[in-house]
Amino acid sequence: MKRPFMSRSLLFVISGPSGAGKGTLVRSLLSKRDHFRFSVSATTRAPRPGEIHGVDYYFLSAKEFTEKINRGEFLEWAKVYNNYYGTLREHVDGFLREGYDILLDVDTQGAAQIKRLRPEAILIFVAAPSYEELARRLKGRGTEDLELRVNGARGELECLSQYDYLIINEHSEEAVATLDAIVIAEKSRISNIDPEICEKIRKEGGMSLS
Ligand code: 5GP
């Protein structure tokens, strides 16, 4: 079932420091909502053990990445922690055309670019309970550029006011439930529903979703 809601396709953007647990939230949402598609980003970062090209990221050389910038293939791109990351325009537009909702995991620079280009995008910030907890989680998973990432978190939190929603990821079930609530609220927002569908509802007294 692609569209259990009446709303048009929506673009959700998730940001937050490394270690805040965005990945777990994203995986959980995608596993229970098949009206969502995740836009796999391109990056010049080296794959971590277990990461798969085309699933976690498209792992590109610096030359390949630059060529895509020059051809205008990115909806947004940014340098984050010594590497380049970008959202492929065609992926996002393709999924929107097919009627899916989209989830992007991008840093605060990318989120700002997307909000400028697509003001209707819904921006969600995921934070950890504290910097100490963030550092503990990052150490635990052996992330590269540890210090850079913990310091980067301070810069990212400076951008909080550009976001529409905040999720504090302390207990993951609660954070997952909050993300789900945000999705349901946005999918039920009158301004996100096609005016033609609103007209049909007015005429017919409602609409079946099954
Ligand atoms: P990681 O290297 O831990 O996978 O990701 C590092 C950071 O890059 C995260 O904050 C993540 O949100 C961000 N990121 C991932 N993909 C993109 C993208 O396509 N564009 C931008 N601007 N940031 C991205």
PDB file of C-alpha atoms and ligand atoms in Angstrom:
ATOM      1  CA  MET A   1       0.000   0.000   0.000  1.00  0.00           C
ATOM      2  CA  LYS A   2       1.704   3.139  -1.221  1.00  0.00           C
ATOM      3  CA  ARG A   3      -0.652   5.817   0.079  1.00  0.00           C
ATOM      4  CA  PRO A   4      -2.665   4.953   3.181  1.00  0.00           C
ATOM      5  CA  PHE A   5      -3.218   8.686   3.619  1.00  0.00           C
ATOM      6  CA  MET A   6      -4.927  11.257   1.439  1.00  0.00           C
ATOM      7  CA  SER A   7      -2.006  13.640   1.483  1.00  0.00           C
ATOM      8  CA  ARG A   8       0.308  14.287  -1.444  1.00  0.00           C
ATOM      9  CA  SER A   9       3.860  12.869  -1.391  1.00  0.00           C
ATOM     10  CA  LEU A  10       5.931  14.545   1.303  1.00  0.00           C
ATOM     11  CA  LEU A  11       9.633  15.119   1.731  1.00  0.00           C
ATOM     12  CA  PHE A  12      10.938  14.450   5.262  1.00  0.00           C
ATOM     13  CA  VAL A  13      14.483  15.475   6.126  1.00  0.00           C
ATOM     14  CA  ILE A  14      16.235  14.045   9.180  1.00  0.00           C
ATOM     15  CA  SER A  15      19.411  15.597  10.588  1.00  0.00           C
ATOM     16  CA  GLY A  16      21.325  15.380  13.805  1.00  0.00           C
ATOM     17  CA  PRO A  17      24.806  14.638  15.098  1.00  0.00           C
ATOM     18  CA  SER A  18      26.492  11.328  14.331  1.00  0.00           C
ATOM     19  CA  GLY A  19      25.612   9.051  17.230  1.00  0.00           C
ATOM     20  CA  ALA A  20      22.166  10.578  17.813  1.00  0.00           C
ATOM     21  CA  GLY A  21      20.644   7.417  16.347  1.00  0.00           C
ATOM     22  CA  LYS A  22      19.183   8.683  13.063  1.00  0.00           C
ATOM     23  CA  GLY A  23      20.013   5.414  11.325  1.00  0.00           C
ATOM     24  CA  THR A  24      17.958   3.322  13.759  1.00  0.00           C
ATOM     25  CA  LEU A  25      15.014   5.701  13.454  1.00  0.00           C
ATOM     26  CA  VAL A  26      15.177   5.687   9.668  1.00  0.00           C
ATOM     27  CA  ARG A  27      15.376   1.875   9.487  1.00  0.00           C
ATOM     28  CA  SER A  28      12.471   1.491  11.875  1.00  0.00           C
ATOM     29  CA  LEU A  29      10.252   3.887   9.914  1.00  0.00           C
ATOM     30  CA  LEU A  30      11.069   2.258   6.581  1.00  0.00           C
ATOM     31  CA  SER A  31      10.411  -1.220   7.916  1.00  0.00           C
ATOM     32  CA  LYS A  32       6.832  -0.416   8.907  1.00  0.00           C
ATOM     33  CA  ARG A  33       5.775   2.180   6.351  1.00  0.00           C
ATOM     34  CA  ASP A  34       5.955   1.011   2.772  1.00  0.00           C
ATOM     35  CA  HIS A  35       4.694   4.363   1.463  1.00  0.00           C
ATOM     36  CA  PHE A  36       8.216   5.652   2.272  1.00  0.00           C
ATOM     37  CA  ARG A  37      11.379   5.525   0.237  1.00  0.00           C
ATOM     38  CA  PHE A  38      14.830   6.430   1.525  1.00  0.00           C
ATOM     39  CA  SER A  39      17.004   8.492  -0.775  1.00  0.00           C
ATOM     40  CA  VAL A  40      20.442   6.834  -0.763  1.00  0.00           C
ATOM     41  CA  SER A  41      23.084   9.585  -0.843  1.00  0.00           C
ATOM     42  CA  ALA A  42      26.374   9.700  -2.687  1.00  0.00           C
ATOM     43  CA  THR A  43      29.579  10.184  -0.700  1.00  0.00           C
ATOM     44  CA  THR A  44      33.337  10.273  -1.082  1.00  0.00           C
ATOM     45  CA  ARG A  45      33.717   8.656   2.373  1.00  0.00           C
ATOM     46  CA  ALA A  46      35.177   5.138   2.412  1.00  0.00           C
ATOM     47  CA  PRO A  47      32.687   2.372   3.199  1.00  0.00           C
ATOM     48  CA  ARG A  48      32.657   1.087   6.804  1.00  0.00           C
ATOM     49  CA  PRO A  49      32.695  -2.668   7.344  1.00  0.00           C
ATOM     50  CA  GLY A  50      29.338  -4.067   6.278  1.00  0.00           C
ATOM     51  CA  GLU A  51      28.244  -1.001   4.301  1.00  0.00           C
ATOM     52  CA  ILE A  52      27.006  -1.787   0.812  1.00  0.00           C
ATOM     53  CA  HIS A  53      27.289   0.372  -2.311  1.00  0.00           C
ATOM     54  CA  GLY A  54      23.793   1.403  -3.415  1.00  0.00           C
ATOM     55  CA  VAL A  55      22.212   0.453  -0.072  1.00  0.00           C
ATOM     56  CA  ASP A  56      23.992   2.621   2.536  1.00  0.00           C
ATOM     57  CA  TYR A  57      25.546   5.092   0.112  1.00  0.00           C
ATOM     58  CA  TYR A  58      26.794   5.342  -3.437  1.00  0.00           C
ATOM     59  CA  PHE A  59      30.518   5.378  -2.674  1.00  0.00           C
ATOM     60  CA  LEU A  60      32.173   7.610  -5.271  1.00  0.00           C
ATOM     61  CA  SER A  61      35.681   8.870  -5.938  1.00  0.00           C
ATOM     62  CA  ALA A  62      36.281  12.621  -5.563  1.00  0.00           C
ATOM     63  CA  LYS A  63      36.427  12.845  -9.376  1.00  0.00           C
ATOM     64  CA  GLU A  64      33.072  11.088  -9.845  1.00  0.00           C
ATOM     65  CA  PHE A  65      31.501  13.300  -7.179  1.00  0.00           C
ATOM     66  CA  THR A  66      32.815  16.497  -8.807  1.00  0.00           C
ATOM     67  CA  GLU A  67      31.476  15.379 -12.194  1.00  0.00           C
ATOM     68  CA  LYS A  68      28.024  14.945 -10.680  1.00  0.00           C
ATOM     69  CA  ILE A  69      28.233  18.440  -9.121  1.00  0.00           C
ATOM     70  CA  ASN A  70      29.182  19.896 -12.503  1.00  0.00           C
ATOM     71  CA  ARG A  71      26.335  18.100 -14.265  1.00  0.00           C
ATOM     72  CA  GLY A  72      23.856  19.486 -11.687  1.00  0.00           C
ATOM     73  CA  GLU A  73      22.883  15.973 -10.546  1.00  0.00           C
ATOM     74  CA  PHE A  74      22.656  16.896  -6.849  1.00  0.00           C
ATOM     75  CA  LEU A  75      19.608  18.471  -5.238  1.00  0.00           C
ATOM     76  CA  GLU A  76      22.059  19.490  -2.497  1.00  0.00           C
ATOM     77  CA  TRP A  77      25.576  18.584  -1.501  1.00  0.00           C
ATOM     78  CA  ALA A  78      27.933  19.528   1.322  1.00  0.00           C
ATOM     79  CA  LYS A  79      31.330  18.836   2.834  1.00  0.00           C
ATOM     80  CA  VAL A  80      30.816  17.071   6.164  1.00  0.00           C
ATOM     81  CA  TYR A  81      33.698  15.835   8.368  1.00  0.00           C
ATOM     82  CA  ASN A  82      36.326  15.878   5.581  1.00  0.00           C
ATOM     83  CA  ASN A  83      34.138  14.143   2.993  1.00  0.00           C
ATOM     84  CA  TYR A  84      31.529  15.123   0.440  1.00  0.00           C
ATOM     85  CA  TYR A  85      27.920  13.980   0.628  1.00  0.00           C
ATOM     86  CA  GLY A  86      25.078  14.702  -1.779  1.00  0.00           C
ATOM     87  CA  THR A  87      21.437  13.938  -2.507  1.00  0.00           C
ATOM     88  CA  LEU A  88      20.742  12.738  -6.032  1.00  0.00           C
ATOM     89  CA  ARG A  89      18.045  14.930  -7.553  1.00  0.00           C
ATOM     90  CA  GLU A  90      16.697  12.226  -9.861  1.00  0.00           C
ATOM     91  CA  HIS A  91      16.143   9.788  -6.971  1.00  0.00           C
ATOM     92  CA  VAL A  92      14.092  12.282  -4.994  1.00  0.00           C
ATOM     93  CA  ASP A  93      12.036  13.464  -7.957  1.00  0.00           C
ATOM     94  CA  GLY A  94      11.524   9.907  -9.231  1.00  0.00           C
ATOM     95  CA  PHE A  95      10.095   8.729  -5.894  1.00  0.00           C
ATOM     96  CA  LEU A  96       7.895  11.830  -5.599  1.00  0.00           C
ATOM     97  CA  ARG A  97       6.547  11.225  -9.122  1.00  0.00           C
ATOM     98  CA  GLU A  98       5.732   7.627  -8.158  1.00  0.00           C
ATOM     99  CA  GLY A  99       3.683   8.850  -5.185  1.00  0.00           C
ATOM    100  CA  TYR A 100       6.024   7.820  -2.358  1.00  0.00           C
ATOM    101  CA  ASP A 101       6.942   9.843   0.696  1.00  0.00           C
ATOM    102  CA  ILE A 102      10.658  10.401   0.961  1.00  0.00           C
ATOM    103  CA  LEU A 103      13.091  10.368   3.811  1.00  0.00           C
ATOM    104  CA  LEU A 104      16.477  12.061   3.537  1.00  0.00           C
ATOM    105  CA  ASP A 105      19.281  11.849   6.101  1.00  0.00           C
ATOM    106  CA  VAL A 106      21.406  14.951   5.523  1.00  0.00           C
ATOM    107  CA  ASP A 107      23.482  17.319   7.640  1.00  0.00           C
ATOM    108  CA  THR A 108      22.312  20.798   8.669  1.00  0.00           C
ATOM    109  CA  GLN A 109      23.857  22.470   5.588  1.00  0.00           C
ATOM    110  CA  GLY A 110      21.989  20.056   3.313  1.00  0.00           C
ATOM    111  CA  ALA A 111      18.736  20.540   5.218  1.00  0.00           C
ATOM    112  CA  ALA A 112      19.026  24.331   4.825  1.00  0.00           C
ATOM    113  CA  GLN A 113      19.586  23.961   1.070  1.00  0.00           C
ATOM    114  CA  ILE A 114      16.574  21.667   0.739  1.00  0.00           C
ATOM    115  CA  LYS A 115      14.320  24.019   2.731  1.00  0.00           C
ATOM    116  CA  ARG A 116      15.332  26.864   0.374  1.00  0.00           C
ATOM    117  CA  LEU A 117      14.587  24.798  -2.734  1.00  0.00           C
ATOM    118  CA  ARG A 118      11.564  22.902  -1.395  1.00  0.00           C
ATOM    119  CA  PRO A 119       9.979  25.043   1.370  1.00  0.00           C
ATOM    120  CA  GLU A 120       7.301  22.403   1.909  1.00  0.00           C
ATOM    121  CA  ALA A 121       9.923  19.878   3.148  1.00  0.00           C
ATOM    122  CA  ILE A 122       9.486  18.797   6.779  1.00  0.00           C
ATOM    123  CA  LEU A 123      12.701  19.122   8.804  1.00  0.00           C
ATOM    124  CA  ILE A 124      13.258  16.883  11.821  1.00  0.00           C
ATOM    125  CA  PHE A 125      16.236  17.157  14.158  1.00  0.00           C
ATOM    126  CA  VAL A 126      17.376  14.153  16.199  1.00  0.00           C
ATOM    127  CA  ALA A 127      19.491  14.847  19.294  1.00  0.00           C
ATOM    128  CA  ALA A 128      21.126  12.575  21.871  1.00  0.00           C
ATOM    129  CA  PRO A 129      20.527  13.152  25.607  1.00  0.00           C
ATOM    130  CA  SER A 130      23.965  14.834  26.030  1.00  0.00           C
ATOM    131  CA  TYR A 131      27.408  15.346  24.424  1.00  0.00           C
ATOM    132  CA  GLU A 132      28.819  12.717  26.819  1.00  0.00           C
ATOM    133  CA  GLU A 133      26.303  10.149  25.645  1.00  0.00           C
ATOM    134  CA  LEU A 134      27.030  11.064  22.029  1.00  0.00           C
ATOM    135  CA  ALA A 135      30.773  10.484  22.535  1.00  0.00           C
ATOM    136  CA  ARG A 136      30.066   7.196  24.311  1.00  0.00           C
ATOM    137  CA  ARG A 137      27.902   5.922  21.420  1.00  0.00           C
ATOM    138  CA  LEU A 138      30.440   6.986  18.793  1.00  0.00           C
ATOM    139  CA  LYS A 139      33.312   5.293  20.634  1.00  0.00           C
ATOM    140  CA  GLY A 140      31.212   2.169  20.943  1.00  0.00           C
ATOM    141  CA  ARG A 141      30.762   1.902  17.198  1.00  0.00           C
ATOM    142  CA  GLY A 142      34.358   2.800  16.340  1.00  0.00           C
ATOM    143  CA  THR A 143      33.415   5.772  14.152  1.00  0.00           C
ATOM    144  CA  GLU A 144      36.200   7.592  12.303  1.00  0.00           C
ATOM    145  CA  ASP A 145      36.913  11.299  13.092  1.00  0.00           C
ATOM    146  CA  LEU A 146      35.514  10.930  16.632  1.00  0.00           C
ATOM    147  CA  GLU A 147      36.626  14.303  17.998  1.00  0.00           C
ATOM    148  CA  LEU A 148      35.603  16.105  14.836  1.00  0.00           C
ATOM    149  CA  ARG A 149      32.137  14.561  15.052  1.00  0.00           C
ATOM    150  CA  VAL A 150      31.564  15.410  18.731  1.00  0.00           C
ATOM    151  CA  ASN A 151      32.667  19.001  18.082  1.00  0.00           C
ATOM    152  CA  GLY A 152      30.560  19.056  14.923  1.00  0.00           C
ATOM    153  CA  ALA A 153      27.530  18.216  17.061  1.00  0.00           C
ATOM    154  CA  ARG A 154      27.835  21.626  18.735  1.00  0.00           C
ATOM    155  CA  GLY A 155      27.665  23.354  15.344  1.00  0.00           C
ATOM    156  CA  GLU A 156      24.699  21.230  14.284  1.00  0.00           C
ATOM    157  CA  LEU A 157      22.767  22.067  17.456  1.00  0.00           C
ATOM    158  CA  GLU A 158      23.257  25.769  16.626  1.00  0.00           C
ATOM    159  CA  CYS A 159      20.973  25.153  13.636  1.00  0.00           C
ATOM    160  CA  LEU A 160      18.105  23.724  15.661  1.00  0.00           C
ATOM    161  CA  SER A 161      15.813  26.692  15.006  1.00  0.00           C
ATOM    162  CA  GLN A 162      15.691  25.964  11.245  1.00  0.00           C
ATOM    163  CA  TYR A 163      13.890  22.646  11.993  1.00  0.00           C
ATOM    164  CA  ASP A 164      10.178  21.932  12.360  1.00  0.00           C
ATOM    165  CA  TYR A 165      10.448  19.075  14.879  1.00  0.00           C
ATOM    166  CA  LEU A 166      12.859  17.810  17.547  1.00  0.00           C
ATOM    167  CA  ILE A 167      13.261  14.217  18.701  1.00  0.00           C
ATOM    168  CA  ILE A 168      15.458  13.470  21.716  1.00  0.00           C
ATOM    169  CA  ASN A 169      16.690   9.946  21.162  1.00  0.00           C
ATOM    170  CA  GLU A 170      17.227   8.656  24.689  1.00  0.00           C
ATOM    171  CA  HIS A 171      14.955   5.610  24.644  1.00  0.00           C
ATOM    172  CA  SER A 172      14.723   4.312  21.129  1.00  0.00           C
ATOM    173  CA  GLU A 173      11.087   3.017  21.318  1.00  0.00           C
ATOM    174  CA  GLU A 174       9.925   6.479  22.406  1.00  0.00           C
ATOM    175  CA  ALA A 175      11.942   8.166  19.684  1.00  0.00           C
ATOM    176  CA  VAL A 176      10.495   5.789  17.058  1.00  0.00           C
ATOM    177  CA  ALA A 177       6.964   6.508  18.333  1.00  0.00           C
ATOM    178  CA  THR A 178       7.616  10.268  18.158  1.00  0.00           C
ATOM    179  CA  LEU A 179       8.840  10.013  14.569  1.00  0.00           C
ATOM    180  CA  ASP A 180       5.761   8.000  13.674  1.00  0.00           C
ATOM    181  CA  ALA A 181       3.519  10.614  15.312  1.00  0.00           C
ATOM    182  CA  ILE A 182       5.195  13.391  13.296  1.00  0.00           C
ATOM    183  CA  VAL A 183       4.638  11.442  10.067  1.00  0.00           C
ATOM    184  CA  ILE A 184       0.978  10.778  10.875  1.00  0.00           C
ATOM    185  CA  ALA A 185       0.384  14.431  11.802  1.00  0.00           C
ATOM    186  CA  GLU A 186       1.994  15.737   8.604  1.00  0.00           C
ATOM    187  CA  LYS A 187       0.169  13.201   6.428  1.00  0.00           C
ATOM    188  CA  SER A 188      -3.108  14.336   8.027  1.00  0.00           C
ATOM    189  CA  ARG A 189      -2.448  18.073   7.669  1.00  0.00           C
ATOM    190  CA  ILE A 190      -5.168  19.683   5.562  1.00  0.00           C
ATOM    191  CA  SER A 191      -2.666  21.865   3.677  1.00  0.00           C
ATOM    192  CA  ASN A 192      -0.857  18.672   2.567  1.00  0.00           C
ATOM    193  CA  ILE A 193      -3.993  17.214   1.030  1.00  0.00           C
ATOM    194  CA  ASP A 194      -4.699  17.711  -2.642  1.00  0.00           C
ATOM    195  CA  PRO A 195      -7.511  20.322  -3.051  1.00  0.00           C
ATOM    196  CA  GLU A 196      -9.259  17.964  -5.509  1.00  0.00           C
ATOM    197  CA  ILE A 197      -9.367  15.258  -2.845  1.00  0.00           C
ATOM    198  CA  CYS A 198     -10.711  17.771  -0.294  1.00  0.00           C
ATOM    199  CA  GLU A 199     -13.448  18.639  -2.800  1.00  0.00           C
ATOM    200  CA  LYS A 200     -14.290  14.951  -3.283  1.00  0.00           C
ATOM    201  CA  ILE A 201     -14.492  14.497   0.511  1.00  0.00           C
ATOM    202  CA  ARG A 202     -16.784  17.508   0.779  1.00  0.00           C
ATOM    203  CA  LYS A 203     -19.043  16.075  -1.934  1.00  0.00           C
ATOM    204  CA  GLU A 204     -19.073  12.475  -0.772  1.00  0.00           C
ATOM    205  CA  GLY A 205     -18.879  12.969   2.993  1.00  0.00           C
ATOM    206  CA  GLY A 206     -15.540  11.178   3.344  1.00  0.00           C
ATOM    207  CA  MET A 207     -13.244   8.743   1.599  1.00  0.00           C
ATOM    208  CA  SER A 208     -12.262   5.122   1.987  1.00  0.00           C
ATOM    209  CA  LEU A 209      -8.558   4.510   2.589  1.00  0.00           C
ATOM    210  CA  SER A 210      -8.668   0.754   2.008  1.00  0.00           C
TER     211      SER A 210
HETATM  212  P1  5GP B   1      28.183   9.277   8.058  1.00  0.00           P
HETATM  213  O1  5GP B   1      29.560   9.439   7.507  1.00  0.00           O
HETATM  214  O2  5GP B   1      28.186   9.054   9.550  1.00  0.00           O
HETATM  215  O3  5GP B   1      27.386   8.230   7.331  1.00  0.00           O
HETATM  216  O4  5GP B   1      27.409  10.654   7.818  1.00  0.00           O
HETATM  217  C1  5GP B   1      27.985  11.850   8.225  1.00  0.00           C
HETATM  218  C2  5GP B   1      27.006  12.979   8.062  1.00  0.00           C
HETATM  219  O5  5GP B   1      26.713  13.200   6.684  1.00  0.00           O
HETATM  220  C3  5GP B   1      25.666  12.775   8.755  1.00  0.00           C
HETATM  221  O6  5GP B   1      25.379  13.937   9.511  1.00  0.00           O
HETATM  222  C4  5GP B   1      24.687  12.651   7.626  1.00  0.00           C
HETATM  223  O7  5GP B   1      23.409  13.195   7.964  1.00  0.00           O
HETATM  224  C5  5GP B   1      25.335  13.474   6.552  1.00  0.00           C
HETATM  225  N1  5GP B   1      24.873  13.121   5.208  1.00  0.00           N
HETATM  226  C6  5GP B   1      24.605  11.881   4.715  1.00  0.00           C
HETATM  227  N2  5GP B   1      24.171  11.957   3.445  1.00  0.00           N
HETATM  228  C7  5GP B   1      24.138  13.282   3.135  1.00  0.00           C
HETATM  229  C8  5GP B   1      23.759  14.012   1.968  1.00  0.00           C
HETATM  230  O8  5GP B   1      23.341  13.473   0.955  1.00  0.00           O
HETATM  231  N3  5GP B   1      23.882  15.357   2.025  1.00  0.00           N
HETATM  232  C9  5GP B   1      24.332  16.022   3.134  1.00  0.00           C
HETATM  233  N4  5GP B   1      24.379  17.351   3.079  1.00  0.00           N
HETATM  234  N5  5GP B   1      24.691  15.371   4.247  1.00  0.00           N
HETATM  235  C10 5GP B   1      24.600  14.015   4.252  1.00  0.00           C
END
